[in-house]
Amino acid sequence: MAFAIDRLIERIKELRSPVCVGLDPSTDLLPESLLRRYAADVPGAFLEFNKCIIDAVYGIVPVVKPQIAFYERYGIAGISAYLETVSYAKSRGLLVIGDIKRGDIGSTAAAYADAHLGEDGPDFVTINPYLGRDAVEPFINACQKNGKGLFVLVVTSNPGGADLQNLELQKGGRLYEHVGGLVSEWGKDLVGTKGYSSVCAVVGATAPAQAKKLRMSMPQTFFLIPGYGAQGGTAADAAVCFNKDGIGGIVNSSRGIIAAWKKPEYAEKYGKDAGCYADCARSEAIKMIEDLRGHIGGLND
Amino acid sequence: MAFAIDRLIERIKELRSPVCVGLDPSTDLLPESLLRRYAADVPGAFLEFNKCIIDAVYGIVPVVKPQIAFYERYGIAGISAYLETVSYAKSRGLLVIGDIKRGDIGSTAAAYADAHLGEDGPDFVTINPYLGRDAVEPFINACQKNGKGLFVLVVTSNPGGADLQNLELQKGGRLYEHVGGLVSEWGKDLVGTKGYSSVCAVVGATAPAQAKKLRMSMPQTFFLIPGYGAQGGTAADAAVCFNKDGIGGIVNSSRGIIAAWKKPEYAEKYGKDAGCYADCARSEAIKMIEDLRGHIGGLND
């Protein structure tokens, strides 16, 4: 079974685009006209919104990341919209990261791995490391069996992340560095043909100093970099996660792309509630790709 | 809005029963005759199984804890069975802990809180602390608004838990103690009329030394104690989590109760595949309650 990380890196190189579009819909990010058309069926509106965004970006970005919480909020119908979003993105040739951040003891983790890393599921899922090795193993087994990958939380992009992740350890280093070491170790049997493991790490763009350290200490680990744009991370911050060949991470933006239609420059051009949200998303994705290309040398070769 | 923790403690006192039944169904824990009757509809079999267990135990235990992973594994139909299990348990007067172990940054955590702590949802959910304070706040707000509670992971019952939780910190103490301190702090505005907060902690029965320390340092924090029975924790191990009045924690058993019918003593009495699984579960729950009463003095007053 091919390595998920190889598929991702190949597509990043083809498109010269280390960008992930976060599909995190909420009613305040969708145009009112779309919501009105679906009346009480909010998940139906989410699915149409996602499909239009996917159609607008699938040729320029390698991967999308639906955050399952925004779908779980709408119960069964919401979860159906999540599953259909995953399928639709895959049918368009996109890779998919299911942002589920699950984590539990062995037998329970196996159930989550069954639920989210089956053949029809996303190519990658995000998971939480707080329960340690035996909570991660069932996910690793599913990756080996089904050619899938993981992004394990190491440094998150939110202010409270520091409450645990930045704690100094008695043996030296901080908690996030220790977790980084565990992630490298957990991934050593899943290193693909391009030198990176399918067991990857989440490393926020809002923490460039930590990211730089981790890039040095985890040479075989690929990073998912949230926090660009709306959360304050810049292309220069994200660039420290990349190696000289332009490979090493994928930068996520959610609201910044999918809700671009709300930005003054677009609202002025298209009118406040135009059906142009997918065009706006595409324009913003292109801007972001160019911004990153400007800071990550190897992508231009 | 009344405090969730007050409702739980009241019911524990009424029944003299600090026991939580984990509703974690899997095909190997259900009698073959039940699975055969439901053919391909495994979630349907889970729901019937759960209802029969609930009917057998609702008068002797205060609370049940369905682990959502075992339902997510079966997609939409599985999640429906989870939701119906929650409703059915509540209709029988049981309190419910939704074992979801979610955790994410602010806006996403708010979506999870909406999804799982609404009026029709469980009384409590479990959450993961790795993302720090702003990942927990939306859950705390939902608890305040809807009279619900949380169990935050502090010490888990699995061997890998030590990979992070036992790390020694430079400032002194271990990571789990630091997390315990955060949980106390997060819960200080939700202390109910009985002296405990609705922001509670998960503290495994497999770690009695840690549990004893935490019981001292977190006097207002109520504990959910997994790991009893099948995972190796004993009543004596669990007892260190309780105060002199017999209050302070609730001990969970999942397989040990719901799959009691597979134990040799019952299999011999009822035959290998009898429909007696609910009676067996009730018998094991009674044994567990008596075992705990024998080790937790205050419950006998």
Coordinates of C-alpha atoms in Angstrom, one line a residue, chain B:
Chain B
M1 CA -29.6 26.2 36.5
A2 CA -28.8 23.4 38.9
F3 CA -25.3 22.0 39.0
A4 CA -24.8 18.7 37.2
I5 CA -22.5 17.5 39.9
D6 CA -25.2 18.1 42.6
R7 CA -27.6 15.8 40.7
L8 CA -24.9 13.1 40.4
I9 CA -23.9 13.2 44.1
E10 CA -27.5 13.2 45.2
R11 CA -28.2 10.1 43.2
I12 CA -25.0 8.4 44.4
K13 CA -26.1 9.0 48.0
E14 CA -29.6 7.8 47.4
L15 CA -28.4 4.5 45.9
R16 CA -25.2 4.2 48.0
S17 CA -23.6 3.3 44.6
P18 CA -20.6 5.1 43.2
V19 CA -20.7 3.0 40.0
C20 CA -20.9 4.0 36.4
V21 CA -21.7 1.4 33.7
G22 CA -19.8 1.9 30.5
L23 CA -21.9 1.2 27.5
D24 CA -19.2 0.3 25.0
P25 CA -20.7 -2.3 22.8
S26 CA -18.8 -4.3 20.2
T27 CA -19.8 -7.4 18.2
D28 CA -17.6 -9.7 20.3
L29 CA -19.4 -8.5 23.5
L30 CA -22.9 -9.2 22.3
P31 CA -24.6 -12.6 22.3
E32 CA -24.6 -14.2 18.8
S33 CA -28.3 -14.8 19.0
L34 CA -28.9 -11.1 19.4
L35 CA -26.6 -10.2 16.5
R36 CA -28.2 -12.8 14.3
R37 CA -31.6 -11.4 14.9
Y38 CA -30.4 -8.0 13.7
A39 CA -28.4 -9.5 10.8
A40 CA -26.5 -6.6 9.1
D41 CA -28.0 -3.9 11.5
V42 CA -25.2 -4.0 14.2
P43 CA -26.2 -0.5 15.6
G44 CA -29.8 -1.8 16.0
A45 CA -28.4 -4.7 18.0
F46 CA -26.3 -2.3 20.1
L47 CA -29.4 -0.2 20.9
E48 CA -31.4 -3.2 22.0
F49 CA -28.5 -4.5 24.0
N50 CA -28.0 -1.1 25.7
K51 CA -31.7 -0.7 26.5
C52 CA -31.8 -4.1 28.2
I53 CA -28.7 -3.3 30.2
I54 CA -30.2 0.1 31.2
D55 CA -33.4 -1.6 32.3
A56 CA -31.5 -4.0 34.4
V57 CA -29.3 -1.4 36.2
Y58 CA -31.1 1.9 36.3
G59 CA -32.4 1.3 39.9
I60 CA -29.0 0.4 41.3
V61 CA -26.5 2.7 39.6
P62 CA -26.7 6.5 39.1
V63 CA -25.0 6.9 35.8
V64 CA -24.0 5.3 32.5
K65 CA -21.2 6.2 30.1
P66 CA -21.5 5.4 26.4
Q67 CA -18.1 5.7 24.6
I68 CA -19.0 7.4 21.3
A69 CA -16.1 5.7 19.4
F70 CA -17.9 2.3 19.5
Y71 CA -20.8 4.0 17.7
E72 CA -18.9 6.2 15.3
R73 CA -17.3 3.1 14.0
Y74 CA -20.7 2.3 12.4
G75 CA -21.2 5.7 10.7
I76 CA -24.5 7.5 10.7
A77 CA -26.5 4.5 12.0
G78 CA -24.0 4.0 14.8
I79 CA -24.3 7.6 15.9
S80 CA -28.1 7.4 15.9
A81 CA -27.8 4.4 18.2
Y82 CA -25.5 6.5 20.5
L83 CA -28.0 9.4 20.6
E84 CA -30.9 7.0 21.2
T85 CA -28.9 5.3 24.0
V86 CA -28.4 8.7 25.6
S87 CA -32.1 9.6 25.4
Y88 CA -33.2 6.2 26.7
A89 CA -30.9 6.3 29.7
K90 CA -32.2 9.8 30.6
S91 CA -35.8 8.6 30.2
R92 CA -35.0 6.0 32.8
G93 CA -33.7 8.6 35.3
L94 CA -30.1 7.8 34.8
L95 CA -27.5 10.5 34.4
V96 CA -25.3 10.2 31.3
I97 CA -21.6 10.8 30.7
G98 CA -20.9 11.1 27.0
D99 CA -17.3 9.7 26.6
I100 CA -16.2 11.8 23.7
K101 CA -12.8 13.1 24.7
R102 CA -13.0 16.1 22.4
G103 CA -10.6 19.0 22.5
D104 CA -9.9 21.8 20.0
I105 CA -9.2 25.5 19.7
G106 CA -11.8 28.0 20.8
S107 CA -14.3 28.3 17.9
T108 CA -14.1 24.6 17.2
A109 CA -14.5 23.7 20.9
A110 CA -17.6 25.9 20.8
A111 CA -19.0 23.7 18.0
Y112 CA -18.3 20.6 20.0
A113 CA -19.9 22.0 23.0
D114 CA -23.0 22.8 20.9
A115 CA -22.9 19.3 19.5
H116 CA -22.6 17.4 22.8
L117 CA -23.8 19.6 25.7
G118 CA -27.2 20.8 24.4
E119 CA -30.4 20.2 26.4
D120 CA -31.0 16.7 24.9
G121 CA -27.4 15.7 25.3
P122 CA -25.6 13.9 28.1
D123 CA -25.3 15.5 31.6
F124 CA -21.5 15.4 31.3
V125 CA -18.9 14.9 28.6
T126 CA -15.2 13.9 28.8
I127 CA -12.7 16.3 27.3
N128 CA -8.9 16.4 26.6
P129 CA -6.7 19.2 28.1
Y130 CA -3.8 19.2 25.7
L131 CA -4.9 22.4 24.0
G132 CA -5.2 24.4 27.3
R133 CA -7.6 26.9 28.7
D134 CA -9.3 28.5 25.6
A135 CA -10.0 25.0 24.4
V136 CA -11.9 24.2 27.6
E137 CA -13.7 27.5 28.1
P138 CA -16.5 27.0 25.5
F139 CA -17.4 23.7 27.3
I140 CA -17.4 25.5 30.7
N141 CA -19.7 28.2 29.3
A142 CA -22.1 25.4 28.0
C143 CA -22.0 23.8 31.5
Q144 CA -23.0 27.1 33.1
K145 CA -25.7 27.8 30.6
N146 CA -27.2 24.3 30.5
G147 CA -26.5 22.8 33.9
K148 CA -24.0 20.3 32.5
G149 CA -20.6 19.1 33.7
L150 CA -17.2 18.0 32.3
F151 CA -14.6 15.3 33.1
V152 CA -11.2 16.5 32.0
L153 CA -8.5 13.8 31.4
V154 CA -5.8 14.1 34.1
V155 CA -4.5 10.5 34.6
T156 CA -5.7 7.9 32.1
S157 CA -5.9 4.2 32.9
N158 CA -3.8 2.9 29.9
P159 CA -0.1 2.1 30.1
G160 CA 0.9 4.7 27.5
G161 CA -0.7 7.4 29.6
A162 CA 2.6 7.7 31.4
D163 CA 4.3 8.8 28.2
L164 CA 3.2 12.4 28.8
Q165 CA 1.2 12.4 32.0
N166 CA 4.1 11.3 34.3
L167 CA 6.8 13.6 32.9
E168 CA 8.6 15.5 35.7
L169 CA 8.4 19.2 35.3
Q170 CA 11.2 21.6 35.9
K171 CA 9.2 23.7 38.4
G172 CA 8.5 20.5 40.4
G173 CA 5.7 17.9 40.2
R174 CA 4.6 15.9 37.2
L175 CA 2.5 16.9 34.2
Y176 CA -0.6 15.2 35.6
E177 CA -0.3 17.3 38.8
H178 CA 0.0 20.5 36.7
V179 CA -3.1 19.4 34.7
G180 CA -4.9 18.6 38.0
G181 CA -4.2 22.2 39.1
L182 CA -5.5 23.6 35.9
V183 CA -8.7 21.6 36.2
S184 CA -9.3 22.8 39.8
E185 CA -8.8 26.4 38.6
W186 CA -11.1 26.0 35.6
G187 CA -13.8 24.6 37.9
K188 CA -13.8 27.2 40.6
D189 CA -16.9 29.0 39.4
L190 CA -18.9 25.8 39.1
V191 CA -18.8 24.5 42.7
G192 CA -22.2 23.3 43.6
T193 CA -24.1 23.0 46.9
K194 CA -22.2 19.8 47.9
G195 CA -18.7 21.3 47.7
Y196 CA -17.7 19.8 44.4
S197 CA -17.3 21.5 41.0
S198 CA -19.1 20.4 37.8
V199 CA -15.7 20.5 36.2
C200 CA -14.4 17.1 37.2
A201 CA -11.4 15.0 36.5
V202 CA -10.7 11.6 34.9
V203 CA -8.3 9.7 37.3
G204 CA -7.6 6.1 36.4
A205 CA -7.9 3.4 39.1
T206 CA -4.8 1.8 37.7
A207 CA -2.8 4.7 39.2
P208 CA -3.6 4.7 42.9
A209 CA -0.4 6.6 44.0
Q210 CA -1.2 9.4 41.6
A211 CA -4.9 9.3 42.5
K212 CA -4.1 9.7 46.2
K213 CA -1.9 12.8 45.6
L214 CA -4.6 14.3 43.4
R215 CA -7.3 13.6 46.0
M216 CA -5.3 15.7 48.5
S217 CA -4.5 18.6 46.1
M218 CA -8.0 18.8 44.4
P219 CA -10.5 18.8 47.3
Q220 CA -13.3 20.3 45.3
T221 CA -12.8 18.1 42.2
F222 CA -14.9 15.0 41.7
F223 CA -13.2 12.1 39.9
L224 CA -14.4 9.7 37.2
I225 CA -12.3 6.5 37.8
P226 CA -11.9 4.2 34.9
G227 CA -9.8 1.0 34.9
Y228 CA -11.7 -1.0 37.5
G229 CA -12.0 -4.8 36.7
A230 CA -11.0 -5.7 33.1
Q231 CA -8.2 -3.1 33.1
G232 CA -6.7 -4.3 36.5
G233 CA -7.9 -1.6 39.0
T234 CA -9.3 -2.9 42.3
A235 CA -11.8 -1.4 44.8
A236 CA -8.9 -0.7 47.1
D237 CA -7.2 1.3 44.3
A238 CA -10.3 3.2 43.6
A239 CA -11.0 3.9 47.3
V240 CA -8.2 6.4 47.5
C241 CA -10.2 8.8 45.3
F242 CA -13.0 9.1 48.0
N243 CA -13.3 11.3 51.0
K244 CA -14.4 10.1 54.4
D245 CA -18.1 10.8 53.6
G246 CA -17.9 8.2 50.9
I247 CA -18.2 10.9 48.2
G248 CA -15.5 12.1 45.7
G249 CA -15.7 9.8 42.7
I250 CA -17.6 7.4 40.5
V251 CA -16.0 4.2 39.4
N252 CA -16.6 3.0 35.8
S253 CA -16.7 -0.6 34.6
S254 CA -17.6 -1.4 31.0
R255 CA -16.8 -4.9 29.7
G256 CA -16.8 -6.2 33.3
I257 CA -20.5 -5.5 33.6
I258 CA -21.9 -5.4 30.0
A259 CA -20.1 -8.6 29.0
A260 CA -20.5 -10.4 32.3
W261 CA -22.5 -13.1 30.5
K262 CA -19.3 -14.4 29.0
K263 CA -17.7 -15.1 32.3
P264 CA -17.4 -18.9 33.1
E265 CA -19.7 -18.8 36.1
Y266 CA -22.6 -17.3 34.2
A267 CA -21.9 -19.2 30.9
E268 CA -22.2 -22.4 33.0
K269 CA -25.4 -21.3 34.7
Y270 CA -27.2 -20.0 31.7
G271 CA -25.6 -21.7 28.7
K272 CA -23.2 -20.0 26.4
D273 CA -25.5 -17.9 24.3
A274 CA -28.6 -17.3 26.5
G275 CA -30.6 -14.1 26.5
C276 CA -29.6 -13.5 30.1
Y277 CA -26.9 -10.9 29.5
A278 CA -28.9 -8.2 31.2
D279 CA -29.4 -10.3 34.4
C280 CA -25.7 -11.1 34.4
A281 CA -24.9 -7.4 34.0
R282 CA -27.1 -6.6 37.0
S283 CA -25.5 -9.3 39.1
E284 CA -22.0 -8.0 38.3
A285 CA -23.1 -4.4 39.0
I286 CA -24.4 -5.5 42.4
K287 CA -21.1 -7.3 43.1
M288 CA -19.1 -4.2 42.2
I289 CA -21.3 -2.0 44.3
E290 CA -20.7 -4.3 47.3
D291 CA -17.0 -4.5 46.6
L292 CA -16.8 -0.7 46.6
R293 CA -19.0 -0.3 49.7
G294 CA -16.6 -2.7 51.5
H295 CA -13.7 -0.3 50.7
I296 CA -15.3 3.1 50.9
G297 CA -16.5 3.6 54.5
G298 CA -18.8 6.6 54.2
L299 CA -21.2 4.8 51.9
N300 CA -22.5 2.6 54.6
D301 CA -23.6 5.5 56.9

